[in-house]
Coordinates of C-alpha atoms in Angstrom, one line a residue:
X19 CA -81.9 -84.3 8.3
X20 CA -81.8 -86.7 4.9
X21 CA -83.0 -90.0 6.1
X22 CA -82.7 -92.3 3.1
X23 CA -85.5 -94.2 1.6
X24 CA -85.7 -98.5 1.6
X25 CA -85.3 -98.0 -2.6
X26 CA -82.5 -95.5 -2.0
X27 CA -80.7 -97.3 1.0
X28 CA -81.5 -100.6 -1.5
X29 CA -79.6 -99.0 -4.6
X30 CA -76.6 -97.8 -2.2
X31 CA -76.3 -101.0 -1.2
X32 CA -75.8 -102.6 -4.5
X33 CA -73.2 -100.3 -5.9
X34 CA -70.9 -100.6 -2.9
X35 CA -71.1 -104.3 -3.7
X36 CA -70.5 -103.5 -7.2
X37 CA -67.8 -101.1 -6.0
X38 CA -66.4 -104.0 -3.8
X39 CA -66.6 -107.1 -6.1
X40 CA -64.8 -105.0 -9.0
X41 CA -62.0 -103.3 -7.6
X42 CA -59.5 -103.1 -10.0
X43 CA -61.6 -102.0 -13.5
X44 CA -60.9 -98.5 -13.2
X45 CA -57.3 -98.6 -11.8
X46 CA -56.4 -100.9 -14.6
X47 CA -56.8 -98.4 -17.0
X48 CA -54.2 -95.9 -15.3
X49 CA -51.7 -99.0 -14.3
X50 CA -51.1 -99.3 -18.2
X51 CA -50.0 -95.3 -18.8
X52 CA -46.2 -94.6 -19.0
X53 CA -45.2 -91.3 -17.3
X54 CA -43.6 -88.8 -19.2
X55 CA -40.5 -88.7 -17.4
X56 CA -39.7 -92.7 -17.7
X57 CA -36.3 -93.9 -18.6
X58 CA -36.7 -96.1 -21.8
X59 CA -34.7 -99.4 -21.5
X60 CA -32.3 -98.6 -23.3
X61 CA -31.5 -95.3 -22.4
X62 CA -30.8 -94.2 -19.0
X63 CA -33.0 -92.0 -17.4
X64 CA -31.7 -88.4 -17.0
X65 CA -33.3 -85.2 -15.6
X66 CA -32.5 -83.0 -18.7
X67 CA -33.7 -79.5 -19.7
X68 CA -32.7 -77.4 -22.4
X69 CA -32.3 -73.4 -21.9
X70 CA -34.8 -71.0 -23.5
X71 CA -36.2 -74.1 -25.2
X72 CA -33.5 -75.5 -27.2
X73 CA -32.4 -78.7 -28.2
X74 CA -30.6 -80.6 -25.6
X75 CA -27.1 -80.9 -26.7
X76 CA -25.8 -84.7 -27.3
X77 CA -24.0 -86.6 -24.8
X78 CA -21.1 -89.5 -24.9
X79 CA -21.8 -92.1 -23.5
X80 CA -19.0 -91.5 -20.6
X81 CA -20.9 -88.0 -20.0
X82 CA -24.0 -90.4 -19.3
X83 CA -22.4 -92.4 -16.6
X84 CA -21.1 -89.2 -15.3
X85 CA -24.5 -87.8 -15.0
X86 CA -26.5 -90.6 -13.8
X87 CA -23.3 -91.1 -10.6
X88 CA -23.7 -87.6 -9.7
X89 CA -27.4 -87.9 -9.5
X90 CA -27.5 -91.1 -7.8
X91 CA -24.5 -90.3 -4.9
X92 CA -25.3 -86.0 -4.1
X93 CA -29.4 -86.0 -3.6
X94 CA -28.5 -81.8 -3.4
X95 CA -28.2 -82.7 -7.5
X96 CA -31.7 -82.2 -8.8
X97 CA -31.6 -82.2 -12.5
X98 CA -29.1 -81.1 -15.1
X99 CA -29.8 -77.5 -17.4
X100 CA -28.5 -78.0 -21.4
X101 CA -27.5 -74.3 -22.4
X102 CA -27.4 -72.8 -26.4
X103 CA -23.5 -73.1 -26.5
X104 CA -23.6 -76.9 -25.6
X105 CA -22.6 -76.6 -21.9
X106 CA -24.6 -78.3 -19.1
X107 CA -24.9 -77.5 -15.6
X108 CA -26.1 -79.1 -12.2
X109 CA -29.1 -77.5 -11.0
X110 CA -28.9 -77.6 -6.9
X111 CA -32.3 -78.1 -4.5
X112 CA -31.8 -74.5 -3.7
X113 CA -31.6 -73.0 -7.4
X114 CA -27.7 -72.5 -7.9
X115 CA -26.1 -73.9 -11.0
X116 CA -22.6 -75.9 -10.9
X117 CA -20.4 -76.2 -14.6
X118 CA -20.1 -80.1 -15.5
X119 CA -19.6 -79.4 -19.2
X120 CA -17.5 -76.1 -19.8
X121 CA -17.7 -74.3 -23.3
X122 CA -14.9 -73.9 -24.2
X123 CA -13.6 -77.0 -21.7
X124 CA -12.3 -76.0 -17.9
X125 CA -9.8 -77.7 -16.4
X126 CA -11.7 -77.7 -12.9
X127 CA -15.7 -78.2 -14.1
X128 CA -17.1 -81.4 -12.8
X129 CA -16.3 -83.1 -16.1
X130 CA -12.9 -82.7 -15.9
X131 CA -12.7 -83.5 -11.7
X132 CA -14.3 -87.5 -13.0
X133 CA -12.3 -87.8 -16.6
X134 CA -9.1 -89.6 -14.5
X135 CA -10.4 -92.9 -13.7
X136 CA -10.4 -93.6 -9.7
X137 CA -8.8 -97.4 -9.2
X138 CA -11.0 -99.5 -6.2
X139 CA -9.4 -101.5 -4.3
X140 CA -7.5 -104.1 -4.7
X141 CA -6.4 -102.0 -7.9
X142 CA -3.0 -100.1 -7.1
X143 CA -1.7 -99.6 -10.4
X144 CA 1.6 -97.2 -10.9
X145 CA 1.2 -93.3 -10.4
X146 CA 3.9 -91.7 -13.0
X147 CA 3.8 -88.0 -13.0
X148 CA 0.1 -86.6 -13.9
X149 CA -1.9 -89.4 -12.4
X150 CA -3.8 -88.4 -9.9
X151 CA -7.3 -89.3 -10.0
X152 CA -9.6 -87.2 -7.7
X153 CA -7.1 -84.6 -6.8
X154 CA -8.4 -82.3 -9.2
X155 CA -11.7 -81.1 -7.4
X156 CA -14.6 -78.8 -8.7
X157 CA -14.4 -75.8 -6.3
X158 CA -17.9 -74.7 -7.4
X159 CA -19.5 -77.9 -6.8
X160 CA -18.3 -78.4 -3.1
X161 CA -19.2 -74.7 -1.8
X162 CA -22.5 -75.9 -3.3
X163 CA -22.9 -79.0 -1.6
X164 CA -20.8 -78.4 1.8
X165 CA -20.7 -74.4 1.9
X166 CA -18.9 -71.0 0.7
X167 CA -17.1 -69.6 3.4
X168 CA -15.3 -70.9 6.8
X169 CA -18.8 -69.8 8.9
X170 CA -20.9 -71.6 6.3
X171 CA -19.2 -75.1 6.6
X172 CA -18.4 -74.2 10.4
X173 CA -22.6 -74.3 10.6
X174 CA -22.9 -77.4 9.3
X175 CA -20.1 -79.7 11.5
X176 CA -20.9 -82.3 13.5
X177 CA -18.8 -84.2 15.8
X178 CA -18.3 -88.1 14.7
X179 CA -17.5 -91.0 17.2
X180 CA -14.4 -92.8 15.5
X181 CA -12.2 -95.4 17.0
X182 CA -9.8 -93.4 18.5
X183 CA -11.4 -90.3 19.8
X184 CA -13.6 -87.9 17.3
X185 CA -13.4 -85.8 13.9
X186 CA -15.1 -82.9 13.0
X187 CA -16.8 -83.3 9.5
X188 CA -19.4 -82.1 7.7
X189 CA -23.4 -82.9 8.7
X190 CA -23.7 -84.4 4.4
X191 CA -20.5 -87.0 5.0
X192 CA -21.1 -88.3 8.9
X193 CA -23.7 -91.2 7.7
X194 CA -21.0 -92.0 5.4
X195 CA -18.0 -91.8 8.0
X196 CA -20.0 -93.7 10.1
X197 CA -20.2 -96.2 8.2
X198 CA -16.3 -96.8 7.9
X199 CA -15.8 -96.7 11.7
X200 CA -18.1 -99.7 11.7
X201 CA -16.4 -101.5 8.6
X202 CA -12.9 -100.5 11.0
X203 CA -13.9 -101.6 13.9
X204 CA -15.0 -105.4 12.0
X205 CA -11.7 -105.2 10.1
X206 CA -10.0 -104.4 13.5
X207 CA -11.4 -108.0 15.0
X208 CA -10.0 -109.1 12.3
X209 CA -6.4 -108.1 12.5
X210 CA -5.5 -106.1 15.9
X211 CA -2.2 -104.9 13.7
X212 CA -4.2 -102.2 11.8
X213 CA -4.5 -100.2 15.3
X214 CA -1.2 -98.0 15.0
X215 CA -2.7 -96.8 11.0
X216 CA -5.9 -95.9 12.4
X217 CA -5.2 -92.7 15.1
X218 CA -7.3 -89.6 13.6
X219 CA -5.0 -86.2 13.3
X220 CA -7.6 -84.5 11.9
X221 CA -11.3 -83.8 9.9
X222 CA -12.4 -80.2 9.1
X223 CA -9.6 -77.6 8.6
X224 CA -10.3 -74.3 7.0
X225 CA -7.2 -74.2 4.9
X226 CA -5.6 -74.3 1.6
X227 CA -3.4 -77.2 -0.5
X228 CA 0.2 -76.7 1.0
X229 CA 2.0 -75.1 -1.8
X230 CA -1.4 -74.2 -3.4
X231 CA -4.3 -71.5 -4.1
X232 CA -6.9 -74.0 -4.1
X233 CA -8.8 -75.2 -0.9
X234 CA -7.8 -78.5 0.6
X235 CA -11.2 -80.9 1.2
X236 CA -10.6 -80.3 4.7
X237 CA -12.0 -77.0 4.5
X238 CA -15.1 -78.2 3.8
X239 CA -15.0 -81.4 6.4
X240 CA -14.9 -84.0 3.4
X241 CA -11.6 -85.4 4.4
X242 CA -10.0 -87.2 7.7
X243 CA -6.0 -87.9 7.7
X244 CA -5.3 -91.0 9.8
X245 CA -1.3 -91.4 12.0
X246 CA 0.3 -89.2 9.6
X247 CA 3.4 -90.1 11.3
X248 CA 3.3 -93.4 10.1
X249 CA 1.6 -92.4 6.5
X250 CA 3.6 -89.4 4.7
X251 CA 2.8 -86.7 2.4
X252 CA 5.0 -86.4 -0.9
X253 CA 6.3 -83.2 0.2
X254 CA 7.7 -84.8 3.4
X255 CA 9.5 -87.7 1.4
X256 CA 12.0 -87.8 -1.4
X257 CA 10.4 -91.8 -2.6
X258 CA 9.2 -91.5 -5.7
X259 CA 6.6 -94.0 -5.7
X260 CA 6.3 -94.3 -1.7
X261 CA 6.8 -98.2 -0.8
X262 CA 3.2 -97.5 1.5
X263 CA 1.5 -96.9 -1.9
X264 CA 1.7 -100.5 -2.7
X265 CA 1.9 -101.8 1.2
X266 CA -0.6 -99.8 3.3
X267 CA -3.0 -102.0 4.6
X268 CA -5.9 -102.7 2.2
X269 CA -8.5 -103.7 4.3
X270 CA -8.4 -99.8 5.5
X271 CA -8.3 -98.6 2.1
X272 CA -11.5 -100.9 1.1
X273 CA -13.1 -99.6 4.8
X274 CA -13.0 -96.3 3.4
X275 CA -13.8 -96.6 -0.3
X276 CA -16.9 -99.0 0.4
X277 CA -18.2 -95.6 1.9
X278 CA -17.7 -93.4 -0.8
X279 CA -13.9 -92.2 0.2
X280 CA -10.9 -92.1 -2.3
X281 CA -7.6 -92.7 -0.9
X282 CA -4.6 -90.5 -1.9
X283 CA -2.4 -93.2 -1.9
X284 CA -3.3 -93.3 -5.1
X285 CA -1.7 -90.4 -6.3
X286 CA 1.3 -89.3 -8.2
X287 CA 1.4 -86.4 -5.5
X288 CA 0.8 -89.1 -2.6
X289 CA -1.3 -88.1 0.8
X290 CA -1.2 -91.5 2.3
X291 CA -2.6 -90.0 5.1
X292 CA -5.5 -88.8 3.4
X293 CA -9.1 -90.2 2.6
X294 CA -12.1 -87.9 1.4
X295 CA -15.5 -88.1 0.2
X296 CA -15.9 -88.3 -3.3
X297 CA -18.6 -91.2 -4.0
X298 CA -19.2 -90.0 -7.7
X299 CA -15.6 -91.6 -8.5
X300 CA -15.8 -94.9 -7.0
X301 CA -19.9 -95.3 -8.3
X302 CA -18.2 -94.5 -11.8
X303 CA -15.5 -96.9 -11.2
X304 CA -17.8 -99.5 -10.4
X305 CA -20.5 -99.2 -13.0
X306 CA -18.9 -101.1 -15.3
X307 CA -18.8 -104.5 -13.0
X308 CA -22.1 -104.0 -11.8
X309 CA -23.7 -103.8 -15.3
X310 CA -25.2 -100.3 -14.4
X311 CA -25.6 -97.5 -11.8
X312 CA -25.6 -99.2 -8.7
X313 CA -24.1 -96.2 -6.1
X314 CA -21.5 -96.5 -3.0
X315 CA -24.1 -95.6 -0.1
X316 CA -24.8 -91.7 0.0
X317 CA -24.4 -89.0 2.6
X318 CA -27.3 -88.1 4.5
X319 CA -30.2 -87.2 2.3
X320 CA -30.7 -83.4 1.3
X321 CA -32.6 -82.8 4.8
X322 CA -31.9 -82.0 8.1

């Protein structure tokens, strides 16, 4: 066994004071190091790599703000690939790739689904014919983030307490939809008169756009419809605009969109009914007031 000497136990002692009296030489030097990867001031921050090498393809500034939302509302975004021809693509935590910037354009990459400027509450401004912002939706980027086929999204359900009874949404968006139910259930102390709007007929529904090929955000449990009796769908009416478009209550609108939902009464094609999960819209909307990226609350984090 190594028993130390009185000149060795002496010497130990006086570099652990040394140690202890002068704490903060050595991490000093480290403390002044900027990472690699550090947003400048001036220059947001984003996760970029070029293809094969290249030079990463330049960005508007609009593109920027689309970017930095995406990343900051969906943590299933990891970082964004810049290919030869000038299109970029969402890279996903598990290694699948999403279109944001189609070459030649799409009308349905993720681009395209934020270009229409979503109006937060209390903004109601007119719909005319082709405003719709947020119906157009990337299909690629919610089979990535909520699943591919009926099963897959079926897997990943979970029941959610709401006011009146439950919904069925997906595991990503219930943090989220909780959230509302509690905004609700203030807003219904409030003003008892906002019961008869707020009776769920429905979450999750594998099924398609009536009248359309594309997939309604139901199927992927994104989207709740509340008293449809009371709140019609354009097909059901004649009313171009809907009177409800500028009356419906606001303080469920606000409920919803505080928590990441758009509301299709704010459509040309109006679901009045109808709120769904699309935080990247209202955290673009909103970037402008708040001087910068500062997100609606996200879904549950890219665990579970």
């Amino acid at each position: 066994m190594f028993l130390p000497t009185p000149r060795r136990a002496v010497g130990c002692v006086a570099l652990w004071l040394l140690f202890l009296l002068f704490p903060c030489r050595l991490p000093a030097v480290a403390a002044d190091a900027v990472p690699p990867s550090a947003p400048s001031p001036d220059e947001p921050f984003l996760p970029l790599r070029a293809a094969d090498g290249g030079d990463i393809p330049p960005l508007t500034e609009e593109e920027k703000l689309d970017l930095r939302c995406l990343l900051a509302v969906y943590p299933a975004v990891r970082h964004i690939a810049a290919e030869s021809d000038g299109s970029l693509l969402l890279v996903m935590s598990d290694g699948s790739r999403v279109p944001y910037r189609s070459v030649p354009p799409a009308a349905d990459d993720v681009k395209a689904t934020m270009a229409a400027p979503y109006p937060p509450e209390p903004l109601r401004p007119p719909t005319p014919e082709g405003v719709a912002p947020g119906r157009v939706r990337s299909a690629a980027l919610l089979a990535a983030l909520y699943g591919v086929s009926q099963a897959d999204v079926r897997s990943r359900l979970s029941t959610v307490p709401f006011l009146q009874g439950v919904v069925m949404m997906h595991w990503r968006v219930t943090k989220a939809f909780m959230g509302v139910t509690e905004r609700l259930r203030a807003a219904l102390q409030q003003d008892p008169s906002l019961r008869p709007w707020l009776k769920s007929d429905g979450g999750f529904a594998w099924r398609r756009i009536a009248g359309e090929p594309r997939l309604s955000a139901h199927a992927y449990g994104i989207a709740v419809d509340l008293s449809a009796r009371r709140a019609p769908y354009w097909r059901w009416s004649r009313l171009r605009p809907h009177p409800l478009q500028q009356t419906y209550p606001s303080a469920i609108v606000r409920a919803f969109e505080d928590e990441g939902f758009i509301w299709g009464g704010k459509w040309h094609e109006y679901d009045i009914m109808h709120f769904e999960y699309r935080p990247e819209l209202l955290c673009k909307a909103r970037a402008g007031k708040t001087g910068g990226v500062s997100p609606v609350p996200s879904g549950d984090a890219d665990a579970r």
